[in-house]
mmCIF file with all atom_site columns, C-alpha atoms in Angstrom:
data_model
loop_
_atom_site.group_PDB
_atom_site.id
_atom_site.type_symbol
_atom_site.label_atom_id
_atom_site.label_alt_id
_atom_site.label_comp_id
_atom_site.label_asym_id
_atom_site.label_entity_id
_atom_site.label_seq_id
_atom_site.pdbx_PDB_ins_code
_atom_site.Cartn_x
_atom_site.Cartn_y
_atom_site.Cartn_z
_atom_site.occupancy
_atom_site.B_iso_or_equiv
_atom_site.pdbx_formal_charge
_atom_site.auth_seq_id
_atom_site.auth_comp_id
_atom_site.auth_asym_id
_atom_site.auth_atom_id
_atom_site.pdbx_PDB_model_num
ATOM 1   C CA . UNK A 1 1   ? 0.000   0.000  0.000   1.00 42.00 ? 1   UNK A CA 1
ATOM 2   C CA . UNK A 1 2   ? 1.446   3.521  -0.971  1.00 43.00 ? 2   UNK A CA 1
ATOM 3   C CA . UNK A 1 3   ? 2.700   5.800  1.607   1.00 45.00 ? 3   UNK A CA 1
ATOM 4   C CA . UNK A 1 4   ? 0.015   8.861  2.027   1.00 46.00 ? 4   UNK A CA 1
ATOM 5   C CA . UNK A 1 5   ? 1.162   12.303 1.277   1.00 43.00 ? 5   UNK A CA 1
ATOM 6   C CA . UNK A 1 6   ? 0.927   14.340 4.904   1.00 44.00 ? 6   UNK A CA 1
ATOM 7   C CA . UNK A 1 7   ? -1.781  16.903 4.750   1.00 47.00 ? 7   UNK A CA 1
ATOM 8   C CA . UNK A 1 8   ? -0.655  20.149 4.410   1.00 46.00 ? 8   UNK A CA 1
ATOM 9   C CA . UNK A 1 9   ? -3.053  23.085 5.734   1.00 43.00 ? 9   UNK A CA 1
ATOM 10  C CA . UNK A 1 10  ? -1.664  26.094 3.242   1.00 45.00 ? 10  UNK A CA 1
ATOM 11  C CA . UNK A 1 11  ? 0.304   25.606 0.589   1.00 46.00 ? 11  UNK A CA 1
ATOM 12  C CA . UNK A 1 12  ? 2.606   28.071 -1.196  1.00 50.00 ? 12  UNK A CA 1
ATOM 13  C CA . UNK A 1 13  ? 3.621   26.596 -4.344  1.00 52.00 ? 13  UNK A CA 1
ATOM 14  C CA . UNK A 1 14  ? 7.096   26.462 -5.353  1.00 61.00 ? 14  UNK A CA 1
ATOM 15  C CA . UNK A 1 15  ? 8.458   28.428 -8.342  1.00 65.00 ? 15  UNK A CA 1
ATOM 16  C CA . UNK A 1 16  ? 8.501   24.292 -9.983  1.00 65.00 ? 16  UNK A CA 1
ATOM 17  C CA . UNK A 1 17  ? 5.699   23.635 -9.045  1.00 63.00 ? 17  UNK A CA 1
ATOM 18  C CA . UNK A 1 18  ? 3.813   26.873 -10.107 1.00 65.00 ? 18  UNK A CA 1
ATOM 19  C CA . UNK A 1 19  ? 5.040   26.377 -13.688 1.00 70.00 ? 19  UNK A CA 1
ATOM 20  C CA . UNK A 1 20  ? 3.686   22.918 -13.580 1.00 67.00 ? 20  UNK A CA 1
ATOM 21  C CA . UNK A 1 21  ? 0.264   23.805 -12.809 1.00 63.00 ? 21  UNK A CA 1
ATOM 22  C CA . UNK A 1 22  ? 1.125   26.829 -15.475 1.00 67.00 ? 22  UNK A CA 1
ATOM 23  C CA . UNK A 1 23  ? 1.549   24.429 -17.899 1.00 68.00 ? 23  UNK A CA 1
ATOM 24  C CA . UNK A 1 24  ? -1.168  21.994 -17.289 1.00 64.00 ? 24  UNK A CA 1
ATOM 25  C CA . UNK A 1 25  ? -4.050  24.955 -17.279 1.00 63.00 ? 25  UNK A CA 1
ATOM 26  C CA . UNK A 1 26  ? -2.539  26.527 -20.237 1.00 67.00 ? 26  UNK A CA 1
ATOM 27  C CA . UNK A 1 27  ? -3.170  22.908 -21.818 1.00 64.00 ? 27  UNK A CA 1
ATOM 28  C CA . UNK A 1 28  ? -6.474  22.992 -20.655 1.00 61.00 ? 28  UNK A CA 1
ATOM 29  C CA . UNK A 1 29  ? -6.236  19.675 -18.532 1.00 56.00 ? 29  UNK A CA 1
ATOM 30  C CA . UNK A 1 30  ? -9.069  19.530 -16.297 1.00 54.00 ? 30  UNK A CA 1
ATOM 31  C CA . UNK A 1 31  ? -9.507  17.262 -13.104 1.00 50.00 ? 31  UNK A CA 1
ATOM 32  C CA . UNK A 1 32  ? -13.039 16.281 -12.435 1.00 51.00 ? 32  UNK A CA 1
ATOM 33  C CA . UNK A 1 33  ? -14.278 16.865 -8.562  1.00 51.00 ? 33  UNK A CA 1
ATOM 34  C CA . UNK A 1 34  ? -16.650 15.094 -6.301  1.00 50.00 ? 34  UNK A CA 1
ATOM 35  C CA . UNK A 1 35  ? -18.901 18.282 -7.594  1.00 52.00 ? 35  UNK A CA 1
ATOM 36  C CA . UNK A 1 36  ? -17.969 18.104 -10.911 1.00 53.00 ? 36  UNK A CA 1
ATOM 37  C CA . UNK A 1 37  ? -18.890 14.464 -11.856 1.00 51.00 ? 37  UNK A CA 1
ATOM 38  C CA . UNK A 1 38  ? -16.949 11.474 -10.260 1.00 52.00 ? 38  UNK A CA 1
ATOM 39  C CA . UNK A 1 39  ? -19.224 9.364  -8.748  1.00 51.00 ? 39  UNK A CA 1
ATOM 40  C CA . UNK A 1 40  ? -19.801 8.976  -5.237  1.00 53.00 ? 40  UNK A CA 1
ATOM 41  C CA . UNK A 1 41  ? -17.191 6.703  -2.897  1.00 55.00 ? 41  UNK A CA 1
ATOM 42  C CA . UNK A 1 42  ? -14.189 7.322  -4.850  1.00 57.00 ? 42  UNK A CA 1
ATOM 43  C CA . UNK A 1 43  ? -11.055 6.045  -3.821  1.00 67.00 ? 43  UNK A CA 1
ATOM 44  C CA . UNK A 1 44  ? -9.219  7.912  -0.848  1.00 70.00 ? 44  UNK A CA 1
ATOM 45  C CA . UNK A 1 45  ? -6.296  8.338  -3.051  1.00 70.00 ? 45  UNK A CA 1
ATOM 46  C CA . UNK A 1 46  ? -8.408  10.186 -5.795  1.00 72.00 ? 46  UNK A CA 1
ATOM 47  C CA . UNK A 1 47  ? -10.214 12.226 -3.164  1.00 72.00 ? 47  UNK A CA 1
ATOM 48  C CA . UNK A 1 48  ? -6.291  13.326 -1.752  1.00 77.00 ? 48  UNK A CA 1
ATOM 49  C CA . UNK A 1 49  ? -5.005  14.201 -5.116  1.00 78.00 ? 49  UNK A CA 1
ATOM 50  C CA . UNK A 1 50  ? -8.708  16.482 -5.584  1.00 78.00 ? 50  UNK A CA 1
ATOM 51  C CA . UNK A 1 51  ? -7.479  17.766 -2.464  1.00 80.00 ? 51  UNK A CA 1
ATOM 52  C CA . UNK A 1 52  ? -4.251  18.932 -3.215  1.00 84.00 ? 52  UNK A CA 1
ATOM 53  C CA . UNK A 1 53  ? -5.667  20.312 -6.812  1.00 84.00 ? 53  UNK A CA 1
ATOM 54  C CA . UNK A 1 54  ? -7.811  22.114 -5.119  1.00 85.00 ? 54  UNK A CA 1
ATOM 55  C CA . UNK A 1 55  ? -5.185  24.029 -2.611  1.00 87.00 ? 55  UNK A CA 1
ATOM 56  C CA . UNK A 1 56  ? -2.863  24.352 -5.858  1.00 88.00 ? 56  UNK A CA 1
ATOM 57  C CA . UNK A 1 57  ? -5.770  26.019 -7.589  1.00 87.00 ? 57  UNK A CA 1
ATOM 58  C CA . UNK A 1 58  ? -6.979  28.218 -4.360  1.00 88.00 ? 58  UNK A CA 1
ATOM 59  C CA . UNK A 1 59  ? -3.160  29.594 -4.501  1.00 88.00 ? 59  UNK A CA 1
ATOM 60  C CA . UNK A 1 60  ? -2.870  30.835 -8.201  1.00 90.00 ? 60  UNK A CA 1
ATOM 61  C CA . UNK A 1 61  ? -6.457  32.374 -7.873  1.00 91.00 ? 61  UNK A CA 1
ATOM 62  C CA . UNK A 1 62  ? -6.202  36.447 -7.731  1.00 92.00 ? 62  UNK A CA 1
ATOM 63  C CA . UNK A 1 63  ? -7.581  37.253 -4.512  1.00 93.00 ? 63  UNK A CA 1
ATOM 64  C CA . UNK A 1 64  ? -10.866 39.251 -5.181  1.00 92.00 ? 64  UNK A CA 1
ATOM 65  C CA . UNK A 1 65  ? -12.817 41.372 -3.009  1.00 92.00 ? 65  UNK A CA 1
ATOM 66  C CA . UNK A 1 66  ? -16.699 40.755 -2.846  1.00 91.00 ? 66  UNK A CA 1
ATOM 67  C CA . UNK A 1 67  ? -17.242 43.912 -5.173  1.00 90.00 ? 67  UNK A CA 1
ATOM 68  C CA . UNK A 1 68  ? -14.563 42.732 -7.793  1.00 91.00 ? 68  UNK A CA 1
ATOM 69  C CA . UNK A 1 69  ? -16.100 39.562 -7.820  1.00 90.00 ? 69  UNK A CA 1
ATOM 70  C CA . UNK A 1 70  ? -19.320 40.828 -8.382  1.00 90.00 ? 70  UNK A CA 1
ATOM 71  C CA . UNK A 1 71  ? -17.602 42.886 -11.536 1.00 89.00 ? 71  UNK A CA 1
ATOM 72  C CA . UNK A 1 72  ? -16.091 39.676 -12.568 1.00 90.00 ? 72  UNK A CA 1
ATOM 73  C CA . UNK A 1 73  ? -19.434 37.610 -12.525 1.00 88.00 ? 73  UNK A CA 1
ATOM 74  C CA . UNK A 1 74  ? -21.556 40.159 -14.119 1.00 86.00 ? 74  UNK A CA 1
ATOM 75  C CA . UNK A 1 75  ? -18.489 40.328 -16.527 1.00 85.00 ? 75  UNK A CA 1
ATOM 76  C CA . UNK A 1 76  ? -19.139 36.549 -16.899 1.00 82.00 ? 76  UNK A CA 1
ATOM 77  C CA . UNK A 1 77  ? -22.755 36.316 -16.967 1.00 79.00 ? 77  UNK A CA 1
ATOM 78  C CA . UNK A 1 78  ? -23.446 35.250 -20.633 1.00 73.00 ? 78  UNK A CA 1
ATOM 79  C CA . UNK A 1 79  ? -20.215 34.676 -21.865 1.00 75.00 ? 79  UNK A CA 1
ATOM 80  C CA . UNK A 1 80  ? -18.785 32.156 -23.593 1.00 76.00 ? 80  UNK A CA 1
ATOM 81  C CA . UNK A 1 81  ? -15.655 31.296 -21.640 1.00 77.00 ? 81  UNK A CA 1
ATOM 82  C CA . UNK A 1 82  ? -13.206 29.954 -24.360 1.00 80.00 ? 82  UNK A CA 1
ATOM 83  C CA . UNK A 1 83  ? -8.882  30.768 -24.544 1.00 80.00 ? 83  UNK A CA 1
ATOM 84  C CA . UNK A 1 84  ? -9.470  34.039 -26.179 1.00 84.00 ? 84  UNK A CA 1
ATOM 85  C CA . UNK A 1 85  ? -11.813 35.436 -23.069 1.00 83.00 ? 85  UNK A CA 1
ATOM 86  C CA . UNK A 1 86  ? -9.440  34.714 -20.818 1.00 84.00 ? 86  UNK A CA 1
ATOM 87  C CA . UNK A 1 87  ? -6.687  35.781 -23.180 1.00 84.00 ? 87  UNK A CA 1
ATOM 88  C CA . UNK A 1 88  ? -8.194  39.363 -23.565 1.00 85.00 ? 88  UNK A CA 1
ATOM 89  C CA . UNK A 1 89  ? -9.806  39.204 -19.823 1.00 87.00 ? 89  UNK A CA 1
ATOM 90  C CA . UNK A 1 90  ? -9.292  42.806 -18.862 1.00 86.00 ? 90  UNK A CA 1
ATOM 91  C CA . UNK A 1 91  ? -10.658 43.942 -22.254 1.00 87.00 ? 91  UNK A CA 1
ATOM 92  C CA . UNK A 1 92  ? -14.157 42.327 -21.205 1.00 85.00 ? 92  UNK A CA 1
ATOM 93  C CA . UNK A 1 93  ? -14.254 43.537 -17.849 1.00 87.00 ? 93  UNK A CA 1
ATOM 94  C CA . UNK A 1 94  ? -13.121 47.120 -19.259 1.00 86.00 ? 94  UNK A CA 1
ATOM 95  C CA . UNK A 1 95  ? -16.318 46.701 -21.368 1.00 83.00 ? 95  UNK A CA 1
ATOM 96  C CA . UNK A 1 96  ? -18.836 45.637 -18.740 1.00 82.00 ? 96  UNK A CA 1
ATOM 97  C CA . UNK A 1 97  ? -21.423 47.625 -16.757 1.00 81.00 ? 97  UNK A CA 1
ATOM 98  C CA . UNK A 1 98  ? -19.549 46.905 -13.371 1.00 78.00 ? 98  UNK A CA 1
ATOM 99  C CA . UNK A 1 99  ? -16.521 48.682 -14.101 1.00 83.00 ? 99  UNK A CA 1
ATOM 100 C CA . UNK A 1 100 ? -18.685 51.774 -14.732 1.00 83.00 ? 100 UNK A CA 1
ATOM 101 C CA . UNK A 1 101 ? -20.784 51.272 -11.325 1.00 84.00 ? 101 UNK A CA 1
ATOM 102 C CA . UNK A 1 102 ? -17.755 50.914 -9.199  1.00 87.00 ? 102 UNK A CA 1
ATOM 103 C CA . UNK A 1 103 ? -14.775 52.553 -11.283 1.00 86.00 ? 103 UNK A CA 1
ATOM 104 C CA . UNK A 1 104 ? -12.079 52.467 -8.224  1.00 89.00 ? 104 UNK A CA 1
ATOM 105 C CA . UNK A 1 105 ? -12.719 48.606 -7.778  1.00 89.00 ? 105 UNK A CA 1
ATOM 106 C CA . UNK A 1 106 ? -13.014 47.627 -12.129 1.00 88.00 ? 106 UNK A CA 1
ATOM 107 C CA . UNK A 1 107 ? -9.817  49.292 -12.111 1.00 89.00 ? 107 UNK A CA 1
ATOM 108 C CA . UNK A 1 108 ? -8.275  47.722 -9.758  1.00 91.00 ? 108 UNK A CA 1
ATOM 109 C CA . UNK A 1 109 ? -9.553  44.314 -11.049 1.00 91.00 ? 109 UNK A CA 1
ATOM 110 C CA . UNK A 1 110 ? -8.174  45.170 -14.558 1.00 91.00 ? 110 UNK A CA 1
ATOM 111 C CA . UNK A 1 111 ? -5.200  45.973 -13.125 1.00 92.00 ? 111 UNK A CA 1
ATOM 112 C CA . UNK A 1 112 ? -4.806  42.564 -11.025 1.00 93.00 ? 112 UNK A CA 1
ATOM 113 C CA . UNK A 1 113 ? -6.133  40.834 -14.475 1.00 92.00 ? 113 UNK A CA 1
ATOM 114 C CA . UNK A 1 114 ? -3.743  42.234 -16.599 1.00 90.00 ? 114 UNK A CA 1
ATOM 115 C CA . UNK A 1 115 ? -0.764  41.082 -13.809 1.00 91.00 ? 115 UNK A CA 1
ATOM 116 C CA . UNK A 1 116 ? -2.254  37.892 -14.174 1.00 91.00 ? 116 UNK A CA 1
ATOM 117 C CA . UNK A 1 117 ? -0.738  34.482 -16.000 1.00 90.00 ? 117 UNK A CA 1
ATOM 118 C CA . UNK A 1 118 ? -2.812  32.579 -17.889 1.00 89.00 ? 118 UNK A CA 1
ATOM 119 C CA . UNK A 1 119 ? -2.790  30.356 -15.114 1.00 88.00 ? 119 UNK A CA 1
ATOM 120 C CA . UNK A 1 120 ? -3.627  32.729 -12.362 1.00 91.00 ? 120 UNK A CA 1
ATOM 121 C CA . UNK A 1 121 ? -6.900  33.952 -14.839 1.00 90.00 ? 121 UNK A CA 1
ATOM 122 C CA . UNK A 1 122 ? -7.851  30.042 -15.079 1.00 90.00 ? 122 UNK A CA 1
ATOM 123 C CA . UNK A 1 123 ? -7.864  29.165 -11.779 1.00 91.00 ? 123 UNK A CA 1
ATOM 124 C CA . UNK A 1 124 ? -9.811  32.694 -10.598 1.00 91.00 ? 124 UNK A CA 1
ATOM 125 C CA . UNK A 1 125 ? -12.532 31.606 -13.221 1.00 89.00 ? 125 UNK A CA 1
ATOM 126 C CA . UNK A 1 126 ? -12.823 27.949 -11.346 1.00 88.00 ? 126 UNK A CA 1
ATOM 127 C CA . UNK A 1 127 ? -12.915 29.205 -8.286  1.00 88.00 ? 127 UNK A CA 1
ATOM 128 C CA . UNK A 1 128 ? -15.884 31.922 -9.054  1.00 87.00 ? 128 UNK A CA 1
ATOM 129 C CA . UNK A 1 129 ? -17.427 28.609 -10.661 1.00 82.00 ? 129 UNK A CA 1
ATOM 130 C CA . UNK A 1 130 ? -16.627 28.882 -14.523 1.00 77.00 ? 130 UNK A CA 1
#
């Protein structure tokens, strides 16, 4: 029987490790959840790895407050989420209603958007639920 990983509370990804998950998202490789369509009572091993995805993913996601999510979403709402969205991100929040409601905080998301990997934009998307 394999060894198990020790749980680890936080994780800050290493520079290595960063460009791996880089690399997969920019691939578009995408690991199903117990939300997302595994079936129930998967193995222990598969739930772990989920796990650890899931802290990776929680790390490269730009932290948002609840107003620049809000931007984000409405941003979202209706779009077709495809590599050139993400791509040109900050052009389609510059264009939605949000930024115009709450200037100080569209800005500041555009700014953390255009600071962003590819990466960093995938994973914020995933978390919000897209």
């Amino acid at each position: 029987m394999p060894k198990e990983l020790p749980k680890s509370p936080s994780i800050s990804p290493s520079a290595e490790l960063r460009a791996d998950i880089n690399t997969l998202m920019e691939r578009g490789v995408t690991i199903w959840g117990p939300n997302r369509g595994w079936p129930a009572g998967a193995s222990p091993r598969i739930n772990q790895i989920y796990a650890r995805f899931i802290q990776m993913r929680d790390a490269l996601a730009i932290e948002l407050s609840d107003t620049e999510k809000s931007i984000l979403l409405e941003c979202l709402s209706g779009s077709v989420v495809n590599d050139s969205f993400v791509e040109g991100l900050e052009l389609e929040v510059m264009d939605s209603e949000g930024v115009e409601a709450f200037p100080d905080e569209g800005n500041a998301l555009i700014e953390k958007i255009k600071g962003a990997s590819m990466a960093e934009r995938l994973a914020t998307l995933d978390v919000l639920g897209y």
